[in-house]
Coordinates of C-alpha atoms in Angstrom, one line a residue:
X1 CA 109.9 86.8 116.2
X2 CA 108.5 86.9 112.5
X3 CA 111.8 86.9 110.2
X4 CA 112.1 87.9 106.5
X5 CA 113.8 86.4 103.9
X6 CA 114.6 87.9 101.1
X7 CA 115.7 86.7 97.7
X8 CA 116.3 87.7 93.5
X9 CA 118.2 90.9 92.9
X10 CA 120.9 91.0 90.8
X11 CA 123.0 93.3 87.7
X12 CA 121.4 94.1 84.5
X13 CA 121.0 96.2 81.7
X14 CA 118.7 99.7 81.3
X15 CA 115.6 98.3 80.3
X16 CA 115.9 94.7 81.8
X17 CA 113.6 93.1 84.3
X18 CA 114.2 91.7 88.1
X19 CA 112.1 90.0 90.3
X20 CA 112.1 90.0 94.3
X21 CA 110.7 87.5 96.6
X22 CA 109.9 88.1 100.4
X23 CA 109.0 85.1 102.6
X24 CA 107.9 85.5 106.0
X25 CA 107.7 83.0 108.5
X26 CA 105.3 81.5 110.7
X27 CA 102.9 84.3 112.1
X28 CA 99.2 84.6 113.0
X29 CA 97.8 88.2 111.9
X30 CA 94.8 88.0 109.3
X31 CA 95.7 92.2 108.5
X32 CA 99.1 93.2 107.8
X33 CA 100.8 95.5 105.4
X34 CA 104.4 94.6 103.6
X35 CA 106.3 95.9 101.1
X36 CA 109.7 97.3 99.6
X37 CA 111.9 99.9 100.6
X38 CA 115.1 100.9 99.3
X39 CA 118.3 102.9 99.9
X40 CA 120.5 103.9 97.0
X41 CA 124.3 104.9 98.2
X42 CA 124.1 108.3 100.4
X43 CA 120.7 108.2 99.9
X44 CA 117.7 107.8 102.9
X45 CA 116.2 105.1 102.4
X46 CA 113.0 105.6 100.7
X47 CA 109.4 103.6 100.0
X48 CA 109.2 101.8 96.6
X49 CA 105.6 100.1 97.2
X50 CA 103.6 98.4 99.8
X51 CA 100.9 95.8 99.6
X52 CA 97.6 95.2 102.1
X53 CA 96.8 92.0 103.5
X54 CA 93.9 90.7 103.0
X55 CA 92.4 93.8 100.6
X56 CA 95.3 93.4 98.2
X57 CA 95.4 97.4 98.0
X58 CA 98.3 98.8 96.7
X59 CA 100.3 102.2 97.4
X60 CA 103.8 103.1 95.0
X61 CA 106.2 106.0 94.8
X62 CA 105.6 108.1 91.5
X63 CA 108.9 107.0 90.5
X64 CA 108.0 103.1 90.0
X65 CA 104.5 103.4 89.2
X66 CA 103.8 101.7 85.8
X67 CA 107.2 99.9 86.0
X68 CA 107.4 98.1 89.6
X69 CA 104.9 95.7 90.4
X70 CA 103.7 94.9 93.7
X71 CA 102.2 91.4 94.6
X72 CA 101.5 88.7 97.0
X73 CA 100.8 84.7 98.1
X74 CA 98.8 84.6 100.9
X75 CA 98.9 81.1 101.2
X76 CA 102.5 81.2 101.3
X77 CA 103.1 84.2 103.3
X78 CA 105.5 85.5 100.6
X79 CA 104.9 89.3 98.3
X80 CA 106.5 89.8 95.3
X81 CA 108.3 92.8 93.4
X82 CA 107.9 92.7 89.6
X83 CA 110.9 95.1 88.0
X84 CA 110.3 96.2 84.3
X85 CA 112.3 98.7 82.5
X86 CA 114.5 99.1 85.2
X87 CA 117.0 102.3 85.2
X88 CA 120.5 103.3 86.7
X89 CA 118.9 105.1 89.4
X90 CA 116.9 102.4 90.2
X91 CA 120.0 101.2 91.9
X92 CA 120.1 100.6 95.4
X93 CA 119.6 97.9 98.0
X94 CA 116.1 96.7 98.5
X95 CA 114.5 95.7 101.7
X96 CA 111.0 94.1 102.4
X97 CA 109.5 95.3 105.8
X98 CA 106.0 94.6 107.2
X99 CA 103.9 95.9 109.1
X100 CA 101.4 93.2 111.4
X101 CA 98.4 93.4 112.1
X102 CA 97.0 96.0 110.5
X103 CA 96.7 97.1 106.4
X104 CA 98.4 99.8 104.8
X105 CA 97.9 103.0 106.1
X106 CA 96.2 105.9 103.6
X107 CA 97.9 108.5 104.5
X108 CA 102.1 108.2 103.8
X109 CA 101.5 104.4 103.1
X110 CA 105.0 104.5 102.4
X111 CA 106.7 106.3 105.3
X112 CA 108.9 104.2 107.2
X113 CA 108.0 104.6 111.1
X114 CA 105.2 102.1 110.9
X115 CA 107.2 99.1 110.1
X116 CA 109.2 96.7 112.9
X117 CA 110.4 94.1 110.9
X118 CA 113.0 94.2 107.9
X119 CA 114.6 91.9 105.4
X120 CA 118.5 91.5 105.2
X121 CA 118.9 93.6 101.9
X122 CA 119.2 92.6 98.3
X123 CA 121.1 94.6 96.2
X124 CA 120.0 95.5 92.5
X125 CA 122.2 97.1 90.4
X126 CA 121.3 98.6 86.6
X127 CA 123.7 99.7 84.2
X128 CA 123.6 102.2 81.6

């Protein structure tokens, strides 16, 4: 079974910047769809931004776009989330999940139903 490991997170100020790392390991699929979720305290957990393998098309909540940045490393089976001018409600713990063997879907790209495999968590908290 295809695990994911995530890593980064942290504390910091309004206005700071984090970075995210998701590794997968070992699978097969040339098509696949990954990206980051997260679930603030009493909160659903909600889609931040996703990522298509091999088209490299990308699909982000209104609430992160021109802040959050989505990438990826084929090669080493590992996406990305770029955090600029991060805010307290940006708190919350993030998960990468994926989505194998197909790309991104183009309608709710970020709804949660399509995606079977999950990261542990890492929490990111920003303080006013």
């Amino acid at each position: 079974q295809v695990q994911l490991v995530e890593s980064g997170g942290g504390s910091v100020q309004a206005g700071g910047s984090l970075r995210l790392s998701c590794s997968a390991s070992e699978y097969t699929w040339s098509s696949n769809c990954m990206g980051w979720f997260r679930q603030a305290p009493g909160k659903e957990r909600e889609g931040v931004t996703v990522i298509s393998t091999p088209t490299g098309n990308t699909y982000s909540a209104a609430s992160v776009k021109g802040r959050f940045t989505i990438s990826q490393d084929n090669a080493k089976k590992t996406i990305y989330l770029q955090m600029n001018s991060l805010k307290p409600e940006d708190t919350a713990v993030y998960y990468c999940a994926a989505d194998f063997g197909r790309v991104c879907g183009t309608s709710a790209p970020l709804s949660r139903g399509r995606f079977r495999t999950w990261g542990q968590g890492a929490q990111v908290t920003v303080s006013s």
